[in-house]
Coordinates of C-alpha atoms and ligand atoms in Angstrom, one line a residue:
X1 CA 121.7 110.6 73.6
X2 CA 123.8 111.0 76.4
X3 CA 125.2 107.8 76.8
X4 CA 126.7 104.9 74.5
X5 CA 124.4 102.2 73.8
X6 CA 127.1 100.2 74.0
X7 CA 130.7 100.0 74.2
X8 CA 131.7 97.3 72.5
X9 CA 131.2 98.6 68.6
X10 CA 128.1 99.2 66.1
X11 CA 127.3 95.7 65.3
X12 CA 125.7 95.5 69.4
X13 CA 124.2 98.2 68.9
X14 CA 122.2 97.5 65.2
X15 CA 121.2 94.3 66.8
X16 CA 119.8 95.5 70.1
X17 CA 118.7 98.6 67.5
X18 CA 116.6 95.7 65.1
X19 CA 114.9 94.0 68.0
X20 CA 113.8 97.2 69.3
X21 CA 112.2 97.9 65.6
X22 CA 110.7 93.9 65.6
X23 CA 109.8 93.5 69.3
X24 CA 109.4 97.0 70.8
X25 CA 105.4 97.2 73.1
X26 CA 105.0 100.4 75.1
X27 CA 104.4 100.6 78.8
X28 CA 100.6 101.1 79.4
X29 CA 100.0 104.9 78.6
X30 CA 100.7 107.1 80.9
X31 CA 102.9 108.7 83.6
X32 CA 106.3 106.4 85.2
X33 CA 106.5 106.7 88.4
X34 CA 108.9 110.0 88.4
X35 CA 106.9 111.7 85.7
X36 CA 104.1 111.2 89.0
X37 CA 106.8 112.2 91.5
X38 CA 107.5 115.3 89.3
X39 CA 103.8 115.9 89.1
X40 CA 103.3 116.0 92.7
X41 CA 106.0 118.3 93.0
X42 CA 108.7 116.1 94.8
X43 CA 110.9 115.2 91.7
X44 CA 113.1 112.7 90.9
X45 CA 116.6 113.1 92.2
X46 CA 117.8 109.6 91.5
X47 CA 115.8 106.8 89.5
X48 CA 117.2 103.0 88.9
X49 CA 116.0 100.0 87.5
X50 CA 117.0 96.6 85.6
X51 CA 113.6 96.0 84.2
X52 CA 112.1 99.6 82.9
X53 CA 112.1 103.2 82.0
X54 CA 110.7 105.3 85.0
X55 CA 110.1 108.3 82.6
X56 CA 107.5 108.2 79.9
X57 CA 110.3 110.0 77.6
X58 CA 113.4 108.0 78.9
X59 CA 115.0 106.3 76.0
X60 CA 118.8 105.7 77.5
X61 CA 120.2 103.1 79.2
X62 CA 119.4 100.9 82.2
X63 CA 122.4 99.4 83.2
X64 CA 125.6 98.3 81.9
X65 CA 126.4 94.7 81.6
X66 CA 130.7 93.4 81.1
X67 CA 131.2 89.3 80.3
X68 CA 133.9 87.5 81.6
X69 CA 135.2 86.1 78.3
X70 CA 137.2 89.7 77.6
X71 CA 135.5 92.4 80.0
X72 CA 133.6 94.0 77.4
X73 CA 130.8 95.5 78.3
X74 CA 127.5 96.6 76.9
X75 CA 124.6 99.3 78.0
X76 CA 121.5 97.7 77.9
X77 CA 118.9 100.3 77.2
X78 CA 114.9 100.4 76.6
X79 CA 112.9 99.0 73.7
X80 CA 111.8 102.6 73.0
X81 CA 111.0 105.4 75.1
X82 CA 109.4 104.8 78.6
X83 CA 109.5 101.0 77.5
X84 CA 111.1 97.7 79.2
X85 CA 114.1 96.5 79.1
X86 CA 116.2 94.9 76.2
X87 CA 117.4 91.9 78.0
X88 CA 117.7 90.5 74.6
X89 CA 120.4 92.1 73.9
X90 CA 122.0 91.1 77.2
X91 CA 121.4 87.5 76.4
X92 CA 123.1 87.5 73.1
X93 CA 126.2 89.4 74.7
X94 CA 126.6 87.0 77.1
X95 CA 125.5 84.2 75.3
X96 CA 128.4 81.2 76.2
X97 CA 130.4 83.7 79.1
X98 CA 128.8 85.4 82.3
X99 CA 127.8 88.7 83.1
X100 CA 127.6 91.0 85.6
X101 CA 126.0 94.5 86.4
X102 CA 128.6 96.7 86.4
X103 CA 126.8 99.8 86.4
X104 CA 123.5 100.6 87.1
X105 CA 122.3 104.4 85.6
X106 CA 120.4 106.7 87.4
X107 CA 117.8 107.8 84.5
X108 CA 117.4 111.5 85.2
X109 CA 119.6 114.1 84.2
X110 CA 122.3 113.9 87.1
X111 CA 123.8 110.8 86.5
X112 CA 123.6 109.2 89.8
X113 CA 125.0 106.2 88.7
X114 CA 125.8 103.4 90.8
X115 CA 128.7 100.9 90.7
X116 CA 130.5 98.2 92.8
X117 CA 130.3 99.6 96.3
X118 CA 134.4 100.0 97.4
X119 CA 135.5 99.1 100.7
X120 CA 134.2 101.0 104.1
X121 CA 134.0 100.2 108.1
X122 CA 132.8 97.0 107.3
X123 CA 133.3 94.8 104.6
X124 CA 135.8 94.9 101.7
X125 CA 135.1 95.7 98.1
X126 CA 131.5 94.4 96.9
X127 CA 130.9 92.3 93.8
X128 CA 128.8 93.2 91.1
X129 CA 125.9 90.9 90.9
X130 CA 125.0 88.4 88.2
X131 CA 123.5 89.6 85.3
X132 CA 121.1 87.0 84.6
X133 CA 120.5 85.4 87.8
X134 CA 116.9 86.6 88.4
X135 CA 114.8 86.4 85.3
X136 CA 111.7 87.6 85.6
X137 CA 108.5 89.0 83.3
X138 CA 107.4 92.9 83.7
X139 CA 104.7 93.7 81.0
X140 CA 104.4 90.8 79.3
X141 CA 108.5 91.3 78.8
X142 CA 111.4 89.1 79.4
X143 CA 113.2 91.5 81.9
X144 CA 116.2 90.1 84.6
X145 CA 116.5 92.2 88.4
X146 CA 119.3 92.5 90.5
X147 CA 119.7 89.4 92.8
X148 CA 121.9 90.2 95.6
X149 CA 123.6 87.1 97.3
X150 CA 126.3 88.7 99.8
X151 CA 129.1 90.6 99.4
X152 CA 127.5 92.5 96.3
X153 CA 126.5 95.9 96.3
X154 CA 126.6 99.4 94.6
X155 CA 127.2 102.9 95.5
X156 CA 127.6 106.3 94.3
X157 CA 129.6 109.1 96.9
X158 CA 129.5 111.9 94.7
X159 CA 125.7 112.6 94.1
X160 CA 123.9 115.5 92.7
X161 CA 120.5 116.5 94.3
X162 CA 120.6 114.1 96.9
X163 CA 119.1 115.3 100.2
X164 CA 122.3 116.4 102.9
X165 CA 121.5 117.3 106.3
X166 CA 118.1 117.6 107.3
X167 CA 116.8 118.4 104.0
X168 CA 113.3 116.1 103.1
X169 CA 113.4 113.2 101.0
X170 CA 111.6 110.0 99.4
X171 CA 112.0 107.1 97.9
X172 CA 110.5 103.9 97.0
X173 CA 111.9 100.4 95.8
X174 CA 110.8 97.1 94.6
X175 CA 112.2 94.2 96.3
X176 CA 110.9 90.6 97.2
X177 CA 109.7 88.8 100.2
X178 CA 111.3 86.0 99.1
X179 CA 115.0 86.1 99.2
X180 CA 116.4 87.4 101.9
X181 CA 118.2 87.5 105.4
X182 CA 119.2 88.9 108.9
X183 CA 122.4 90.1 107.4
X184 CA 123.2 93.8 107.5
X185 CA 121.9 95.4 105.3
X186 CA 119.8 95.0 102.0
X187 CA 118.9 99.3 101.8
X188 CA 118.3 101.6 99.1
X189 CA 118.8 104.9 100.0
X190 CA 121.1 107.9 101.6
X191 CA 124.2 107.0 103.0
X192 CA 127.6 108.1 104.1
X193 CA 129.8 109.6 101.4
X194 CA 133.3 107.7 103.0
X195 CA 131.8 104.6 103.5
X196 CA 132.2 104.7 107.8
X197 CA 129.4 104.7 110.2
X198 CA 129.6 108.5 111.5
X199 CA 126.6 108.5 113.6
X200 CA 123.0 108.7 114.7
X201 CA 121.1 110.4 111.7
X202 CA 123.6 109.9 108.7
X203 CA 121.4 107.7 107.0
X204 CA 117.9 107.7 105.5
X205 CA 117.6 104.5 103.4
X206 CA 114.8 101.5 103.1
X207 CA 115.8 98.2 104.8
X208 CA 114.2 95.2 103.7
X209 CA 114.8 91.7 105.9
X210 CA 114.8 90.1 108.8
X211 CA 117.0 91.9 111.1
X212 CA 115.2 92.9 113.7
X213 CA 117.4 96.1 115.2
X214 CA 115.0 96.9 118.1
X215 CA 112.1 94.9 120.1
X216 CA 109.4 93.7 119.2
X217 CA 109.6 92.7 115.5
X218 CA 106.5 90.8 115.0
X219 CA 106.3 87.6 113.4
X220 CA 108.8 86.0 110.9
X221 CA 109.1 89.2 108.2
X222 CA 110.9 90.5 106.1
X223 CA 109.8 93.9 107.2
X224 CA 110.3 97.3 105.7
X225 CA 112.4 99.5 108.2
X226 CA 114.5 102.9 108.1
X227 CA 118.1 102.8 108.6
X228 CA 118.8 106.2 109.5
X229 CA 122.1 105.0 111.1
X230 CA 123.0 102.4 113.8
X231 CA 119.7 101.2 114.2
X232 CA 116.9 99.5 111.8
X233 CA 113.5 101.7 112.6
X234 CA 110.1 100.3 112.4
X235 CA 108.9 103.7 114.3
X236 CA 110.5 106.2 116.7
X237 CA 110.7 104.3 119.1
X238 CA 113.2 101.3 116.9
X239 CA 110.4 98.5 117.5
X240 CA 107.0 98.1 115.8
X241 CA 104.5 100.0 116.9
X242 CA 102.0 97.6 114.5
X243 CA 101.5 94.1 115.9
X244 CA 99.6 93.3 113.0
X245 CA 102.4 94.0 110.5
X246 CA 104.5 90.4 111.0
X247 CA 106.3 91.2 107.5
X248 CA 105.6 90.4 103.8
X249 CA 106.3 87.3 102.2
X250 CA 105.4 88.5 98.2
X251 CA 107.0 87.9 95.7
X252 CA 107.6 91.6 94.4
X253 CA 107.0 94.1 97.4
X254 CA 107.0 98.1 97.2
X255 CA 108.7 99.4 99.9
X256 CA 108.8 103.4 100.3
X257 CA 110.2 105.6 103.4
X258 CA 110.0 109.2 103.4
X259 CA 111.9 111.6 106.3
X260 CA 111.4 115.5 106.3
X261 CA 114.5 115.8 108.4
X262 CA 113.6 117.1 111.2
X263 CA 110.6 115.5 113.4
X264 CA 108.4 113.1 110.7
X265 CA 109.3 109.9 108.8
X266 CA 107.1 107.4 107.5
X267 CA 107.4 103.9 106.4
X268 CA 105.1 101.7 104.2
X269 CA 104.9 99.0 102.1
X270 CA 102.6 96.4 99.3
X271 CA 101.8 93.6 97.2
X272 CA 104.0 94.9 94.2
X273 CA 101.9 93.0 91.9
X274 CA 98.7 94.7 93.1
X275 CA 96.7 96.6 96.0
X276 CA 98.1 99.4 97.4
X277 CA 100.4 100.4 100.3
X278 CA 100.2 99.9 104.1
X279 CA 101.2 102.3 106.2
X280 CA 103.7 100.6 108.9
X281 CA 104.5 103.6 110.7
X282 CA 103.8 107.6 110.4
X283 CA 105.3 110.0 112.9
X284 CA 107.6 111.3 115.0
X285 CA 112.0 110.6 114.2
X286 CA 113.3 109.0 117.3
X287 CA 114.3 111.8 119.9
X288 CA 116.0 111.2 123.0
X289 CA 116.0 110.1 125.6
X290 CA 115.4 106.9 123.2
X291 CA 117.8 107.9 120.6
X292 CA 119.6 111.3 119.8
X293 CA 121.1 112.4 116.5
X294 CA 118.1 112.0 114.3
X295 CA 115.8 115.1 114.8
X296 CA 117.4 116.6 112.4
X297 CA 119.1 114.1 110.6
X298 CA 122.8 115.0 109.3
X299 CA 122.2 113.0 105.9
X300 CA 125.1 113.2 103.6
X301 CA 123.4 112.2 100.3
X302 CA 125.6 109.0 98.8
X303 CA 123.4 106.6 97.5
X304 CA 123.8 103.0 98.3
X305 CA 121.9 99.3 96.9
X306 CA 122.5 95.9 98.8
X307 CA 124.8 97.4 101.5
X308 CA 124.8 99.4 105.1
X309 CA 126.1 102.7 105.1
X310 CA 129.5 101.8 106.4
X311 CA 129.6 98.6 103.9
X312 CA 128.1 96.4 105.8
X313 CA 127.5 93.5 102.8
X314 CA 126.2 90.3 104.6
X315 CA 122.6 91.1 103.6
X316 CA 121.1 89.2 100.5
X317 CA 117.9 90.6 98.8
X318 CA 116.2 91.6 94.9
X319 CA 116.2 94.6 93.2
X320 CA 114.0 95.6 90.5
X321 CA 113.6 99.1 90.4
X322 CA 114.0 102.2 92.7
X323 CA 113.8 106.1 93.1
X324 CA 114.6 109.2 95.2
X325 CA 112.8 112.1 95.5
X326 CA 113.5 115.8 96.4
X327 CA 111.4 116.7 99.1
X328 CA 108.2 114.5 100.9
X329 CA 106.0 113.0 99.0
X330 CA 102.4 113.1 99.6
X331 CA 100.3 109.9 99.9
X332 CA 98.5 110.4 97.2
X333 CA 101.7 110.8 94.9
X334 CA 103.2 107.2 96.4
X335 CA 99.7 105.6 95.7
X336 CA 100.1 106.6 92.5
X337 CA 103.5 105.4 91.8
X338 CA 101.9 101.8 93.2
X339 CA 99.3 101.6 90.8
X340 CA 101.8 102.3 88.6
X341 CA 103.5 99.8 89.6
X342 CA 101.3 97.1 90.3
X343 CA 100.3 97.6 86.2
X344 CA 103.8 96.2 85.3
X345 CA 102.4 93.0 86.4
X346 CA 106.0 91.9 87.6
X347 CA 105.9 88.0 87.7
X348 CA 107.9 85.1 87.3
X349 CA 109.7 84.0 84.1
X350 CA 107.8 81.3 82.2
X351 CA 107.4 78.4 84.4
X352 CA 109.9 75.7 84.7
X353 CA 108.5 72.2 84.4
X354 CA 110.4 70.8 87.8
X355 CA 112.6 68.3 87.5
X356 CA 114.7 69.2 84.7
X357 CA 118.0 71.2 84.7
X358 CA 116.4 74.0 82.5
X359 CA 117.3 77.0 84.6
X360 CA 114.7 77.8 87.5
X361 CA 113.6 73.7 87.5
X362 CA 113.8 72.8 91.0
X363 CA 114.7 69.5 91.2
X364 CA 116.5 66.5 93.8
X365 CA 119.4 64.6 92.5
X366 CA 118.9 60.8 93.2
X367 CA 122.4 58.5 93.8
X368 CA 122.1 55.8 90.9
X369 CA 124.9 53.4 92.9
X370 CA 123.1 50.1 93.6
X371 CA 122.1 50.0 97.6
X372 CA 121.8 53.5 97.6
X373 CA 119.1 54.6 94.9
X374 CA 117.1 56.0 97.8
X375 CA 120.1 58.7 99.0
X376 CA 119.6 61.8 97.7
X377 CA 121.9 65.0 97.6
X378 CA 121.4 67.6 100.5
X379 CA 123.3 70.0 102.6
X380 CA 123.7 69.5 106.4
X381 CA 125.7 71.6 108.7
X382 CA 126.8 73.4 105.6
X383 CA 128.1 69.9 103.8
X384 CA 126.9 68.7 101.0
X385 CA 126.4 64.5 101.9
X386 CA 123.2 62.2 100.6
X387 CA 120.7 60.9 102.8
X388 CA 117.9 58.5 102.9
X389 CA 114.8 61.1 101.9
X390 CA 111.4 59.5 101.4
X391 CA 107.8 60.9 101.2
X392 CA 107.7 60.5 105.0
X393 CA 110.7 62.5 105.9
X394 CA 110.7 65.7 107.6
X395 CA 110.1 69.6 105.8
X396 CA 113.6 70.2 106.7
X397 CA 115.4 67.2 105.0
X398 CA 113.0 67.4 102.1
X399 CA 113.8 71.2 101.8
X400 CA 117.6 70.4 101.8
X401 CA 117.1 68.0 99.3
X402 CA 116.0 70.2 96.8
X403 CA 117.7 72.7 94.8
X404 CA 117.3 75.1 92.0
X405 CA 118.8 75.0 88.9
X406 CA 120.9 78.5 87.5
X407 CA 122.7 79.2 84.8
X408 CA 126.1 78.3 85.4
X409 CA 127.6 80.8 87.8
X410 CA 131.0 80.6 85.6
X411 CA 129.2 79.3 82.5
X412 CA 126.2 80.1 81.2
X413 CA 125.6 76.8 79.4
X414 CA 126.6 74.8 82.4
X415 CA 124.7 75.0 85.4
X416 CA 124.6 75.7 89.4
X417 CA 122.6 74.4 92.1
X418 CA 120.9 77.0 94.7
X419 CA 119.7 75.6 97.5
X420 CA 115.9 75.4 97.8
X421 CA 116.0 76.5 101.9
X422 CA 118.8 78.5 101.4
X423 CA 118.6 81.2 99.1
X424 CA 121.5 82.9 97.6
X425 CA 123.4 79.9 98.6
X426 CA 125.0 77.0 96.4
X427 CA 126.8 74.1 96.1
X428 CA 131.0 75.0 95.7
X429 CA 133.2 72.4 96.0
X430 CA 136.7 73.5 98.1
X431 CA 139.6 70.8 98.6
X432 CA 137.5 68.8 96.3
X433 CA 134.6 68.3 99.2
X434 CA 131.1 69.8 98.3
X435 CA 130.0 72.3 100.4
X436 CA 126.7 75.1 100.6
X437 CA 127.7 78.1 100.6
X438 CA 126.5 81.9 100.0
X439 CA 127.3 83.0 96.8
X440 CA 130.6 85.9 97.4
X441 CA 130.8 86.9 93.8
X442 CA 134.3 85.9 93.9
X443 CA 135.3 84.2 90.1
X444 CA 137.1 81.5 92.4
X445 CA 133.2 80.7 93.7
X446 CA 131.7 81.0 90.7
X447 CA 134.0 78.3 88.9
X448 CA 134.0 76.6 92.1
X449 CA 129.6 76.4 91.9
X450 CA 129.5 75.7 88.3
X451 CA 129.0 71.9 86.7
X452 CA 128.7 70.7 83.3
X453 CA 126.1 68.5 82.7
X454 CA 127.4 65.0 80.6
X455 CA 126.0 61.7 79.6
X456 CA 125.7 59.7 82.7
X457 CA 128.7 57.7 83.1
X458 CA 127.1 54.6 84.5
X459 CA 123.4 53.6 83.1
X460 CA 120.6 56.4 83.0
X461 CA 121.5 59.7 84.5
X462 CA 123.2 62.5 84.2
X463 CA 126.9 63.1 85.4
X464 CA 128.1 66.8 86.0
X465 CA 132.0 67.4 85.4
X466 CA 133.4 70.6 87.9
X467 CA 133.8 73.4 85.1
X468 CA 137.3 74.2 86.8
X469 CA 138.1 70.4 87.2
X470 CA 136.8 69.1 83.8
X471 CA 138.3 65.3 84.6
X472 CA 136.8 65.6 87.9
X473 CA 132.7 65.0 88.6
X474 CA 129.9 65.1 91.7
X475 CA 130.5 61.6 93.5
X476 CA 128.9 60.3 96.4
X477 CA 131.5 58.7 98.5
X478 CA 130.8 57.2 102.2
X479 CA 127.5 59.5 101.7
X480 CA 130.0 62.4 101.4
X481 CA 129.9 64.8 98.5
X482 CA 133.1 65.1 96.7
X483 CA 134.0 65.9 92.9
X484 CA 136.5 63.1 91.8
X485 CA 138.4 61.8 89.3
X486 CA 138.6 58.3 87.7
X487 CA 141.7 57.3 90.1
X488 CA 143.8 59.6 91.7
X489 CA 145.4 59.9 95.4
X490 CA 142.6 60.5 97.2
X491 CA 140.2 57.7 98.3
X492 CA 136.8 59.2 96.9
X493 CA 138.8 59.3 93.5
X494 CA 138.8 55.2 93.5
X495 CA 137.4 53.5 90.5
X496 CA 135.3 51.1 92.4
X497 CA 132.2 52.1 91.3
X498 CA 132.7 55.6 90.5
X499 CA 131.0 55.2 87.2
X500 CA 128.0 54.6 89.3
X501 CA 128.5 57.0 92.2
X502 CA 129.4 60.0 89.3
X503 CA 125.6 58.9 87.6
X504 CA 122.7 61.1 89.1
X505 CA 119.2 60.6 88.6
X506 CA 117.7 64.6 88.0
X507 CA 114.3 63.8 89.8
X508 CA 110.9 66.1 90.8
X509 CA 111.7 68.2 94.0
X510 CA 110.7 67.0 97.5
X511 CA 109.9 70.6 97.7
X512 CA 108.9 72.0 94.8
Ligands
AHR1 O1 122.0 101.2 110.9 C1 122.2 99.9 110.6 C2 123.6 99.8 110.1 O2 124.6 100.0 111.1 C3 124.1 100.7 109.0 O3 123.6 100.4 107.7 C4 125.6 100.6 109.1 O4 126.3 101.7 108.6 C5 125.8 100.3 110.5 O5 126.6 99.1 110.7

């Protein structure tokens, strides 16, 4: 084997090794999706994924998780050859501390790994991203993907195989219609190898999102697009060219772009859970005197996940799995790799009864105080206040009274509130005000988002103590969301009724 199962000593690895023996199921027979790339004769030149093998014979590791108890770290591999992931093991590694992805492996034989994208044009050094925050089910297996939430990406500069110039390329990735933004830019593909925008043509990657580069975008996406550099391409000429194609909203979508490098590139995409793919666009690279630079290209072959090519890191967006090919693939060979793909049968994890603070419960926290049993917590302008929400009260106030229950972004057996409306986004407190805010993968946030559940201070409840702040808890304080103390300087920390205003009632959603 050419990597370490794990780096953290034997007794890992005989555990993850006896739950492979006891739990191991194969992928359904057959080829992955680069044992069909190879078939069609436009190889595998990079191959990643959280959830799965995407060789029939690969039997290494996925990706590489580190806690924050001590910075160890752990490989998390396959449950046999060609099979699923072993998140088990990554659950009992980070059982009681967090993890993060701190590298995720490219599975063929050139090691196109990808870690924490460093600093370029735009945007500092990106985050790793949770390890855990997007469980999810891929043949019948517990499996987690790679939820980006700003400021997180990964990259790899020094590639092998990776198309350069105007050489021809594919790729394909699974993301989902259901997390994302307008920020620049949630790609996987070919990049700059110094992190800098240098020019028209220096990139070939999939976009997936809401930011809409060139006129017209129809309706409210996310829609697949190429950025091939300064510019988001639905066709050659930047805009759609498809006024039927107004995005995709699924769950799991299949996004692939392939560019010969010098006059054709072509964009599709698909239900990841079933069908097949759509063709968006399929033609021409721009040419002036819309655009120059692009026919040929000037690709440089760094890969990047999450990111623009010159950093850009204020995109948010899911990850499952991913692949670049030498040379064009034919459509027959990406209809393949659907079906292939669509027999995962990627879904949710097990559902969540609502209203509970078991991880993925979406739920509304009710004040307890007497007079204001009817306020519930929300966000508005970005602060996090109660308000008055009843059955007849708008989409909007109902949506930003609802938020989803995580794992604790600091602790794992404390928990973090994502807003419902909001994705990516949480409640922090700063200055000891609540706030939403997205996610930055900074520890400082992720202490900041994270609240231990108590018994309620005041009646029937539940109270939730800041894990950073132990003796301070979520209060409601002139409708104002504050963590406080039992007395103190401030005048949210006052002990008239704070009992009462640090009791919550954890209630069914008023959007589920
Ligand atoms: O092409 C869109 C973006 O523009 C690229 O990803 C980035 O390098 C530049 O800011």
């Amino acid at each position: 084997m050419r990597r370490a199962l794990a780096s953290v000593g034997a007794a890992l690895v005989l555990t993850g090794g006896t739950m492979v023996a006891s739990t191991g199921v194969s992928q359904a027979a057959g080829p992955l999706p680069c044992d069909i790339y190879a078939s069609g004769g436009t190889p595998c030149v990079a191959a990643h994924s959280t959830t799965r093998a995407l060789f029939q014979n690969y039997n290494g590791p996925l990706y590489q998780v580190r806690r924050a108890s001590n910075n160890q770290t752990l490989n998390i591999g396959v449950l046999e050859a060609g099979g699923y992931a072993n998140a088990a093991a990554q659950d009992s590694f980070c059982a009681n501390t967090t993890c993060v992805i701190s590298i995720i492996f490219d599975q063929t034989t050139r090691h196109n790994d990808l870690t924490p994208a460093p600093p370029g044009g735009v945007g500092g050094q990106d985050n790793p991203v949770p390890a855990d925050a997007l469980p999810v089910t891929a043949g019948g297996r517990n499996v987690y993907g790679a939820e980006f939430s700003g400021v997180m990406g990964y990259r790899d500069n020094s590639t092998s195989g990776v198309a350069t110039g105007s050489q021809p390329e594919g790729m394909y990735a699974v993301m989902s219609g259901t997390h994302f933004n307008s920020g620049c830019c949630f790609d996987y593909g070919n990049a700059e190898t110094n992190n800098l925008d240098n020019g028209n043509g220096h990139m070939d990657a999939i976009y997936f999102g809401t930011l809409c580069w060139f006129s017209p975008c129809n309706g409210g996406g996310p829609w697949v697009m190429a950025d091939l550099e300064n510019g988001l391409f639905q066709s050659n000429t930047g805009g759609s060219q498809n006024a039927s194609y107004t995005g995709n909203r699924n769950p799991y979508v299949t996004t692939t772009l392939k560019n010969n490098g010098t006059n054709f590139f072509a964009l599709k995409d698909g239900n990841a859970q079933s069908g097949g793919l759509a063709t968006r666009f399929s033609g021409a690279l721009p040419v002036p005197p819309f655009r120059s630079g692009y026919s040929p290209m000037h690709k440089e072959g760094a890969i990047i996940l999450g990111i623009g090519g010159d950093n850009s890191n204020s995109a948010i967006g899911n990850f499952f799995e991913g692949a670049m090919t030498a040379g064009v693939p034919s459509d027959a060979t990406e209809n393949a790799v659907q079906a292939n793909i669509a027999s995962v049968g990627y879904g949710g994890p097990s559902p969540v009864a609502p209203g509970t603070l078991n991880s993925g419960s979406t739920i509304s926290l009710r004040a307890t105080t007497s007079g204001f049993t009817d306020r519930y917590i929300r966000h508005q302008n970005n602060n996090a206040v109660t308000s008055v929400i009843t059955s007849g009260s708008s989409a909007v106030d109902k949506g930003d009274g609802s938020w989803i229950v995580r794992r604790g972004l600091a602790n794992n057996s404390c928990v973090s509130f994502e807003s419902r409306n909001f994705p990516g986004e949480f409640l922090r407190h700063q200055n000891f005000q609540v706030f939403r805010q997205p996610m930055n993968g900074s520890t400082l946030f992720r202490q900041d988002a994270t609240f231990c559940p108590q018994a309620a201070h005041a009646g029937t409840g539940t109270s939730f103590a800041a894990m950073n702040f132990p003796t301070r808890f979520l209060r409601h304080f002139n409708n104002t969301l504050f963590i406080a103390s039992n007395g103190g300087s401030n005048n949210f920390d006052t002990t008239t009724n704070w009992a009462a205003d640090t009791t919550w009632a954890v209630s069914t959603p008023w959007t589920p």
